[in-house]
Short mmCIF file of C-alpha atoms and ligand atoms in Angstrom, two decimals:
data_model
loop_
_atom_site.label_atom_id
_atom_site.label_comp_id
_atom_site.label_asym_id
_atom_site.label_seq_id
_atom_site.Cartn_x
_atom_site.Cartn_y
_atom_site.Cartn_z
CA UNK E 148 21.67 138.30 155.80
CA UNK E 149 24.85 136.53 154.75
CA UNK E 150 25.02 133.51 157.04
CA UNK E 151 28.72 132.89 156.51
CA UNK E 152 29.48 136.41 157.58
CA UNK E 153 27.36 135.98 160.70
CA UNK E 154 29.18 132.74 161.54
CA UNK E 155 32.54 134.44 161.12
CA UNK E 156 31.55 137.40 163.22
CA UNK E 157 30.27 135.05 165.92
CA UNK E 158 33.50 133.02 165.96
CA UNK E 159 35.52 136.20 166.47
CA UNK E 160 33.14 137.46 169.14
CA UNK E 161 33.28 134.13 170.99
CA UNK E 162 37.08 134.35 171.08
CA UNK E 163 37.00 137.92 172.29
CA UNK E 164 34.57 136.99 175.07
CA UNK E 165 36.71 133.98 176.00
CA UNK E 166 39.56 136.41 176.65
CA UNK E 167 37.28 138.20 179.11
CA UNK E 168 36.51 134.85 180.74
CA UNK E 169 33.03 134.48 179.24
CA UNK E 170 31.63 131.43 177.46
CA UNK E 171 29.23 132.69 174.78
CA UNK E 172 27.72 129.23 174.28
CA UNK E 173 26.69 129.14 177.92
CA UNK E 174 25.13 132.58 177.62
CA UNK E 175 23.20 131.48 174.52
CA UNK E 176 21.96 128.35 176.27
CA UNK E 177 20.70 130.40 179.20
CA UNK E 178 19.02 132.96 176.94
CA UNK E 179 17.32 130.10 175.11
CA UNK E 180 15.59 129.13 178.34
CA UNK E 181 14.30 132.62 179.04
CA UNK E 182 10.57 132.56 178.28
CA UNK E 183 8.96 135.96 177.91
CA UNK E 184 5.33 136.26 178.92
CA UNK E 185 3.95 138.26 176.00
CA UNK E 186 1.14 140.58 177.02
CA UNK E 187 -1.90 139.89 174.83
CA UNK E 188 -3.16 143.44 175.29
CA UNK E 189 -0.69 145.14 172.92
CA UNK E 190 -2.62 143.58 170.02
CA UNK E 191 -5.91 145.36 170.72
CA UNK E 192 -5.16 148.37 172.94
CA UNK E 193 -6.35 146.61 176.13
CA UNK E 194 -9.95 146.29 174.93
CA UNK E 195 -10.69 142.59 175.37
CA UNK E 196 -13.70 140.64 174.14
CA UNK E 197 -16.45 141.38 176.63
CA UNK E 198 -18.41 143.38 174.09
CA UNK E 199 -18.12 143.68 170.32
CA UNK E 200 -16.09 146.88 170.26
CA UNK E 201 -14.37 146.31 173.58
CA UNK E 202 -15.06 148.40 176.65
CA UNK E 203 -13.64 151.90 177.09
CA UNK E 204 -10.37 151.70 178.95
CA UNK E 205 -10.61 152.97 182.54
CA UNK E 206 -8.59 152.44 185.72
CA UNK E 207 -5.99 155.14 185.27
CA UNK E 208 -4.30 153.61 182.25
CA UNK E 209 -4.41 154.88 178.69
CA UNK E 210 -3.48 153.87 175.17
CA UNK E 211 -2.75 156.68 172.77
CA UNK E 212 -2.85 156.53 168.99
CA UNK E 213 -5.24 155.04 166.46
CA UNK E 214 -3.00 153.14 164.08
CA UNK E 215 -5.17 150.92 161.88
CA UNK E 216 -5.31 147.16 162.23
CA UNK E 217 -5.87 146.33 165.88
CA UNK E 218 -7.11 142.81 166.60
CA UNK E 219 -10.91 142.87 166.90
CA UNK E 220 -11.60 139.32 167.99
CA UNK E 221 -9.91 136.21 169.34
CA UNK E 222 -8.93 134.84 165.92
CA UNK E 223 -7.22 138.06 164.89
CA UNK E 224 -5.45 138.32 168.23
CA UNK E 225 -4.16 134.76 168.01
CA UNK E 226 -2.97 135.29 164.45
CA UNK E 227 -1.15 138.48 165.44
CA UNK E 228 0.53 136.87 168.43
CA UNK E 229 1.72 133.94 166.31
CA UNK E 230 2.99 136.34 163.66
CA UNK E 231 4.93 138.23 166.32
CA UNK E 232 6.40 135.08 167.89
CA UNK E 233 7.60 133.94 164.47
CA UNK E 234 10.01 136.89 164.64
CA UNK E 235 11.02 136.57 168.28
CA UNK E 236 13.74 133.98 168.96
CA UNK E 237 13.04 131.29 171.57
CA UNK E 238 9.88 129.87 173.14
CA UNK E 239 7.51 132.15 174.98
CA UNK E 240 4.31 132.40 176.99
CA UNK E 241 1.13 134.39 176.51
CA UNK E 242 -0.25 136.58 179.26
CA UNK E 243 -4.04 136.94 179.17
CA UNK E 244 -6.35 139.29 181.02
CA UNK E 245 -9.73 137.99 182.15
CA UNK E 246 -11.50 140.21 179.56
CA UNK E 247 -9.95 138.10 176.78
CA UNK E 248 -12.15 135.08 177.51
CA UNK E 249 -14.41 133.61 174.87
CA UNK E 250 -17.81 134.60 176.18
CA UNK E 251 -19.98 133.85 173.16
CA UNK E 252 -23.01 136.01 172.61
CA UNK E 253 -24.22 135.93 176.22
CA UNK E 254 -23.02 138.59 178.62
CA UNK E 255 -20.79 136.96 181.22
CA UNK E 256 -20.14 139.33 184.09
CA UNK E 257 -16.81 139.24 185.86
CA UNK E 258 -18.22 137.44 188.88
CA UNK E 259 -19.52 134.71 186.58
CA UNK E 260 -16.36 133.84 184.67
CA UNK E 261 -15.04 130.29 184.74
CA UNK E 262 -12.49 127.96 183.11
CA UNK E 263 -15.03 127.14 180.41
CA UNK E 264 -14.50 130.62 178.94
CA UNK E 265 -10.83 129.80 178.46
CA UNK E 266 -11.21 126.27 177.03
CA UNK E 267 -10.39 127.58 173.57
CA UNK E 268 -7.32 129.33 174.85
CA UNK E 269 -6.11 126.24 176.64
CA UNK E 270 -6.50 124.17 173.52
CA UNK E 271 -4.68 126.82 171.50
CA UNK E 272 -1.96 126.86 174.10
CA UNK E 273 -1.43 123.11 173.76
CA UNK E 274 -1.45 123.29 169.98
CA UNK E 275 1.18 125.99 169.87
CA UNK E 276 3.25 124.95 172.87
CA UNK E 277 2.70 128.38 174.38
CA UNK E 278 1.93 128.30 178.12
CA UNK E 279 -0.55 130.86 179.45
CA UNK E 280 -0.30 133.37 182.27
CA UNK E 281 -3.28 135.26 183.64
CA UNK E 282 -4.52 138.51 185.20
CA UNK E 283 -7.61 139.61 187.06
CA UNK E 284 -9.28 142.61 185.38
CA UNK E 285 -10.66 145.30 187.65
CA UNK E 286 -10.69 148.13 185.10
CA UNK E 287 -13.09 149.00 182.25
CA UNK E 288 -16.24 147.86 184.04
CA UNK E 289 -19.30 149.71 185.43
CA UNK E 290 -18.29 148.57 188.94
CA UNK E 291 -14.63 149.63 188.59
CA UNK E 292 -15.07 153.13 190.03
CA UNK E 293 -12.05 154.40 191.91
CA UNK E 294 -12.07 151.54 194.42
CA UNK E 295 -12.59 147.85 193.74
CA UNK E 296 -11.08 145.40 196.25
CA UNK E 297 -10.73 148.23 198.77
CA UNK E 298 -14.23 149.63 198.32
CA UNK E 299 -16.08 150.31 201.62
CA UNK E 300 -19.28 149.17 199.85
CA UNK E 301 -19.37 145.47 200.70
CA UNK E 302 -21.44 144.62 197.62
CA UNK E 303 -18.85 146.05 195.25
CA UNK E 304 -15.95 144.63 197.23
CA UNK E 305 -17.50 141.16 197.22
CA UNK E 306 -18.08 141.37 193.48
CA UNK E 307 -14.35 141.89 192.90
CA UNK E 308 -13.40 139.30 195.50
CA UNK E 309 -15.55 136.77 193.67
CA UNK E 310 -13.97 137.81 190.37
CA UNK E 311 -10.46 137.38 191.73
CA UNK E 312 -11.22 134.00 193.28
CA UNK E 313 -12.63 132.77 190.01
CA UNK E 314 -9.56 134.03 188.18
CA UNK E 315 -7.29 132.03 190.46
CA UNK E 316 -9.29 128.92 189.69
CA UNK E 317 -9.02 129.61 185.96
CA UNK E 318 -5.27 130.16 186.32
CA UNK E 319 -4.94 126.86 188.14
CA UNK E 320 -6.79 125.09 185.31
CA UNK E 321 -4.44 126.71 182.83
CA UNK E 322 -1.49 125.51 184.87
CA UNK E 323 -2.84 121.95 184.87
CA UNK E 324 -3.52 122.12 181.17
CA UNK E 325 0.06 123.16 180.38
CA UNK E 326 1.63 121.15 183.19
CA UNK E 327 3.46 124.27 184.28
CA UNK E 328 2.17 126.74 186.87
CA UNK E 329 0.26 129.68 185.45
CA UNK E 330 1.51 132.97 186.86
CA UNK E 331 -1.47 135.10 187.88
CA UNK E 332 -0.98 138.78 188.44
CA UNK E 333 -3.30 140.88 190.55
CA UNK E 334 -3.21 144.60 189.95
CA UNK E 335 -6.05 146.88 190.94
CA UNK E 336 -6.24 150.55 190.04
CA UNK E 337 -7.71 151.53 193.43
CA UNK E 338 -6.86 155.05 194.45
CA UNK E 339 -8.08 158.61 194.40
CA UNK E 340 -7.57 161.81 192.50
CA UNK E 341 -7.34 164.15 195.41
CA UNK E 342 -6.22 164.39 199.01
CA UNK E 343 -7.41 161.30 200.80
CA UNK E 344 -7.88 161.00 204.52
CA UNK E 345 -8.97 157.38 204.93
CA UNK E 346 -5.75 155.93 203.56
CA UNK E 347 -5.38 153.39 206.32
CA UNK E 348 -8.98 152.22 206.00
CA UNK E 349 -8.84 151.42 202.26
CA UNK E 350 -5.57 149.58 202.70
CA UNK E 351 -6.99 147.59 205.55
CA UNK E 352 -9.95 146.63 203.34
CA UNK E 353 -7.62 145.73 200.48
CA UNK E 354 -5.59 143.51 202.80
CA UNK E 355 -8.63 141.68 204.07
CA UNK E 356 -9.96 141.22 200.50
CA UNK E 357 -6.62 139.70 199.52
CA UNK E 358 -6.68 137.39 202.53
CA UNK E 359 -10.07 136.15 201.43
CA UNK E 360 -9.02 135.76 197.77
CA UNK E 361 -5.88 133.81 198.66
CA UNK E 362 -7.57 131.51 201.19
CA UNK E 363 -7.80 128.65 198.68
CA UNK E 364 -4.51 126.86 198.04
CA UNK E 365 -3.68 125.87 194.48
CA UNK E 366 -0.74 123.85 193.14
CA UNK E 367 -0.68 124.88 189.52
CA UNK E 368 -0.89 128.64 189.74
CA UNK E 369 1.21 131.28 191.46
CA UNK E 370 -0.03 134.62 192.77
CA UNK E 371 1.67 137.95 192.11
CA UNK E 372 0.81 141.39 193.41
CA UNK E 373 1.69 144.51 191.39
CA UNK E 374 2.19 147.91 193.01
CA UNK E 375 1.96 151.34 191.45
CA UNK E 376 2.70 154.94 192.28
CA UNK E 377 -0.23 156.67 190.60
CA UNK E 378 -2.73 156.44 187.74
CA UNK E 379 -4.41 159.03 185.52
CA UNK E 380 -7.27 160.56 187.50
CA UNK E 381 -5.91 158.80 190.57
CA UNK E 382 -2.93 161.02 191.21
CA UNK E 383 -2.96 161.52 194.95
CA UNK E 384 -3.32 158.07 196.42
CA UNK E 385 -2.79 154.47 195.31
CA UNK E 386 -4.04 151.80 197.69
CA UNK E 387 -1.64 149.16 196.33
CA UNK E 388 1.52 151.16 196.86
CA UNK E 389 5.02 149.70 196.75
CA UNK E 390 5.23 149.34 200.52
CA UNK E 391 1.78 147.81 200.74
CA UNK E 392 2.45 145.20 198.08
CA UNK E 393 5.98 144.32 199.14
CA UNK E 394 4.78 144.09 202.75
CA UNK E 395 1.92 141.81 201.79
CA UNK E 396 4.07 139.61 199.56
CA UNK E 397 6.79 139.31 202.19
CA UNK E 398 4.31 138.34 204.88
CA UNK E 399 2.42 135.83 202.74
CA UNK E 400 5.11 134.42 200.48
CA UNK E 401 3.59 135.88 197.32
CA UNK E 402 5.39 136.96 194.15
CA UNK E 403 5.97 140.69 193.83
CA UNK E 404 5.50 142.24 190.40
CA UNK E 405 7.96 144.93 189.39
CA UNK E 406 6.47 147.05 186.62
CA UNK E 407 9.30 149.26 185.43
CA UNK E 408 6.83 152.10 184.79
CA UNK E 409 5.44 152.12 188.32
CA UNK E 410 8.01 154.07 190.28
CA UNK E 411 9.16 157.63 190.60
CA UNK E 412 11.11 158.70 187.51
CA UNK E 413 14.51 158.62 189.20
CA UNK E 414 13.84 155.49 191.23
CA UNK E 415 15.71 152.41 190.00
CA UNK E 416 13.54 149.34 189.41
CA UNK E 417 16.76 147.31 189.09
CA UNK E 418 17.79 148.06 192.66
CA UNK E 419 14.61 146.42 193.92
CA UNK E 420 15.67 142.97 192.73
CA UNK E 421 18.22 142.26 195.46
CA UNK E 422 16.19 144.07 198.12
CA UNK E 423 12.89 142.38 197.54
CA UNK E 424 14.17 138.91 196.60
CA UNK E 425 15.56 138.48 200.09
CA UNK E 426 12.00 138.56 201.41
CA UNK E 427 9.72 137.21 198.67
CA UNK E 428 10.05 133.85 196.90
CA UNK E 429 10.03 135.10 193.31
CA UNK E 430 9.56 138.16 191.16
CA UNK E 431 7.34 138.86 188.17
CA UNK E 432 8.46 141.59 185.81
CA UNK E 433 6.31 143.90 183.75
CA UNK E 434 8.94 145.34 181.51
CA UNK E 435 7.74 148.65 180.16
CA UNK E 436 9.08 152.06 179.12
CA UNK E 437 7.77 155.06 180.98
CA UNK E 438 8.30 158.35 179.16
CA UNK E 439 7.76 161.14 181.72
CA UNK E 440 4.99 159.03 183.29
CA UNK E 441 3.77 155.43 183.20
CA UNK E 442 3.10 155.87 179.50
CA UNK E 443 3.71 152.24 178.49
CA UNK E 444 5.84 153.00 175.46
CA UNK E 445 7.33 150.08 173.54
CA UNK E 446 10.33 148.60 175.33
CA UNK E 447 13.69 149.39 173.77
CA UNK E 448 17.21 148.40 174.72
CA UNK E 449 18.01 151.04 177.31
CA UNK E 450 19.94 151.41 180.54
CA UNK E 451 16.90 150.81 182.74
CA UNK E 452 16.17 147.37 181.33
CA UNK E 453 19.85 146.51 180.99
CA UNK E 454 20.41 147.33 184.67
CA UNK E 455 17.39 145.25 185.62
CA UNK E 456 18.67 142.22 183.70
CA UNK E 457 22.17 142.63 185.11
CA UNK E 458 20.85 142.79 188.65
CA UNK E 459 18.94 139.53 188.07
CA UNK E 460 22.06 137.77 186.78
CA UNK E 461 24.34 139.28 189.43
CA UNK E 462 21.89 138.06 192.10
CA UNK E 463 21.94 134.62 190.44
CA UNK E 464 18.17 134.85 190.36
CA UNK E 465 17.23 133.96 186.78
CA UNK E 466 15.18 130.98 187.95
CA UNK E 467 13.28 133.10 190.48
CA UNK E 468 12.18 135.74 188.01
CA UNK E 469 9.24 135.57 185.58
CA UNK E 470 9.83 137.89 182.70
CA UNK E 471 6.76 139.62 181.24
CA UNK E 472 6.16 142.66 179.06
CA UNK E 473 3.60 145.37 179.70
CA UNK E 474 3.14 148.21 177.24
CA UNK E 475 0.47 149.31 174.82
CA UNK E 476 1.30 151.61 171.96
CA UNK E 477 -1.57 152.21 169.55
CA UNK E 478 0.36 154.68 167.40
CA UNK E 479 2.51 152.22 165.42
CA UNK E 480 2.13 148.78 163.88
CA UNK E 481 1.20 146.61 166.85
CA UNK E 482 2.93 143.43 165.69
CA UNK E 483 6.04 145.50 165.18
CA UNK E 484 5.60 146.78 168.73
CA UNK E 485 5.67 143.21 170.06
CA UNK E 486 8.72 142.25 168.05
CA UNK E 487 10.72 145.36 168.93
CA UNK E 488 9.94 145.12 172.64
CA UNK E 489 10.50 141.40 173.08
CA UNK E 490 13.75 141.41 171.12
CA UNK E 491 14.95 144.45 173.05
CA UNK E 492 14.30 142.67 176.35
CA UNK E 493 16.22 139.65 175.09
CA UNK E 494 19.12 141.82 173.94
CA UNK E 495 19.33 143.32 177.40
CA UNK E 496 19.29 139.89 179.01
CA UNK E 497 21.95 138.61 176.63
CA UNK E 498 24.26 141.45 177.56
CA UNK E 499 23.66 140.69 181.21
CA UNK E 500 24.54 137.05 180.58
CA UNK E 501 27.73 138.11 178.82
CA UNK E 502 28.93 140.34 181.63
CA UNK E 503 32.39 139.43 183.00
CA UNK E 504 30.88 139.39 186.45
CA UNK E 505 33.56 137.25 188.16
CA UNK E 506 36.25 139.76 187.27
CA UNK E 507 34.06 142.69 188.28
CA UNK E 508 33.40 141.11 191.65
CA UNK E 509 37.11 140.54 192.19
CA UNK E 510 37.81 144.21 191.53
CA UNK E 511 35.03 145.30 193.84
CA UNK E 512 36.02 143.00 196.66
CA UNK E 513 39.64 144.13 196.56
CA UNK E 514 38.67 147.80 196.52
CA UNK E 515 39.83 148.46 192.97
CA UNK E 516 37.19 151.01 192.05
CA UNK E 517 38.84 152.41 188.96
CA UNK E 518 39.30 148.92 187.51
CA UNK E 519 35.68 148.02 188.17
CA UNK E 520 34.40 151.16 186.45
CA UNK E 521 36.79 150.71 183.53
CA UNK E 522 35.65 147.15 182.88
CA UNK E 523 31.97 148.12 183.23
CA UNK E 524 32.61 150.79 180.62
CA UNK E 525 34.53 148.46 178.29
CA UNK E 526 31.94 145.67 178.45
CA UNK E 527 29.52 147.98 176.70
CA UNK E 528 31.49 147.70 173.47
CA UNK E 529 32.26 143.99 173.54
CA UNK E 530 30.83 142.34 170.39
CA UNK E 531 27.56 141.16 171.94
CA UNK E 532 25.63 141.95 168.75
CA UNK E 533 27.40 139.12 166.90
CA UNK E 534 26.20 136.77 169.64
CA UNK E 535 22.69 138.16 169.34
CA UNK E 536 22.67 137.64 165.57
CA UNK E 537 23.77 134.04 166.13
CA UNK E 538 20.89 133.58 168.58
CA UNK E 539 18.42 134.76 165.93
CA UNK E 540 20.05 132.66 163.21
CA UNK E 541 19.94 129.47 165.28
CA UNK E 542 16.33 130.13 166.22
CA UNK E 543 15.44 130.61 162.57
CA UNK E 544 13.98 134.08 163.00
CA UNK E 545 14.93 137.18 161.01
CA UNK E 546 18.39 138.54 161.82
CA UNK E 547 18.79 142.27 162.43
CA UNK E 548 16.28 144.53 160.74
CA UNK E 549 15.13 141.76 158.39
CA UNK E 550 11.84 141.59 160.30
CA UNK E 551 10.81 145.02 158.98
CA UNK E 552 9.72 143.85 155.48
CA UNK E 553 8.09 140.80 157.03
CA UNK E 554 5.89 142.99 159.22
CA UNK E 555 5.18 145.33 156.31
CA UNK E 556 3.96 142.35 154.30
CA UNK E 557 1.64 141.21 157.11
CA UNK E 558 0.31 144.73 157.38
CA UNK E 559 -0.37 144.89 153.64
CA UNK E 560 -2.03 141.50 153.49
CA UNK E 561 -3.74 141.26 156.87
CA UNK E 562 -3.95 144.10 159.38
CA UNK E 563 -4.56 146.97 156.93
CA UNK E 564 -7.65 145.13 155.65
CA UNK E 565 -9.36 145.05 159.02
C1 LIG U 41 -1.25 149.17 185.01
C2 LIG U 41 -0.51 147.91 185.26
C3 LIG U 41 -1.15 146.66 184.71
C4 LIG U 41 -1.73 146.85 183.33
C5 LIG U 41 -2.08 145.59 182.61
C6 LIG U 41 -3.03 145.83 181.50
O1 LIG U 41 -0.55 150.28 185.36
O2 LIG U 41 0.79 148.02 184.79
O3 LIG U 41 -0.24 145.63 184.77
O4 LIG U 41 -0.88 147.57 182.52
O5 LIG U 41 -2.47 144.64 183.49
ZN1 LIG U 42 1.99 146.28 184.73
#
């Protein structure tokens, strides 16, 4: 790309935004601080490293597609993540699931996992200045069944309680290692396919399991709870529903995870920001793209994510929100999937940061509805893309579609040979 042209376009855009009362430099500085927690599981279709080929994916989630080149081991996954981040402006985090530990040749069951299995990751994290986040993993295991932490069988329940406790300890070690709290998400698939009568009972068990898991206090990790509406094969009942999780988080001061694919199709994830943030300390986001269901398509710049970002900025809540991605598309180049999704999320956030919100509020507060709608409509065509290009240029990553040949080259030389 012609740098001079980009500079010129940016200068004009900055002036145009100044007319609307917006300082583009401020917006760029704020975007620079936005760290995205990149989900490691896009690189290998959520398989992990517990066994050589990875376990079959269970727990009501599904990857579709068999594009060649998925990461088959920790070295390939690390290389892919670094390749992706070289094309994503800014500094980001990596979100690991427990099944991505380095277990060696010995079988390490989930109730046996410890920080030692993540030593390599912590060292890698220091080397690359990429803080880690973490997740318990209740799916893809012989004891997953339909119920894990809410299972009436005490043996199975205790197994998952032990797993979750150990994960919190690992997360705390990660936080100490990076001198920045590790955000640990807890999502369990628990639910049932058909009409369920003991709804109250399983939720009561889930609550008491959580109480037990969270009994230990840690300084360098933060707990999040993620709700869901339904999973594949678990269509009629989800133990960790929205109300359950928000209720639990509100009562116990935990972080609530909004996964944008986990609500009814016409329900707005964005509207939850101002509702939930009044009652929970912080939010974690799993930015995803549901197509007809929680299909986890690659995130693109769309109204859903734009609204979500705008609600965060309008609520002045940027420092109370952890921004993560959660999708897994196995039908296209997986590094490309990371780059498209992360950049799309950043584009949405940039536009939120460039919104002439003071003027919009003025209109709203004085009852000028037409003016508010007109400005909301006009802001869509303000020259935000020139600001975005400048962000990429300053961060020394490809501008515009220039990342396409770069990913094609990596595919030719690396992933297609796997
Ligand atoms: C599943 C949840 C969960 C997973 C990942 C792999 O519906 O969104 O967050 O996608 O943890
Ligand atoms: Zn999620």
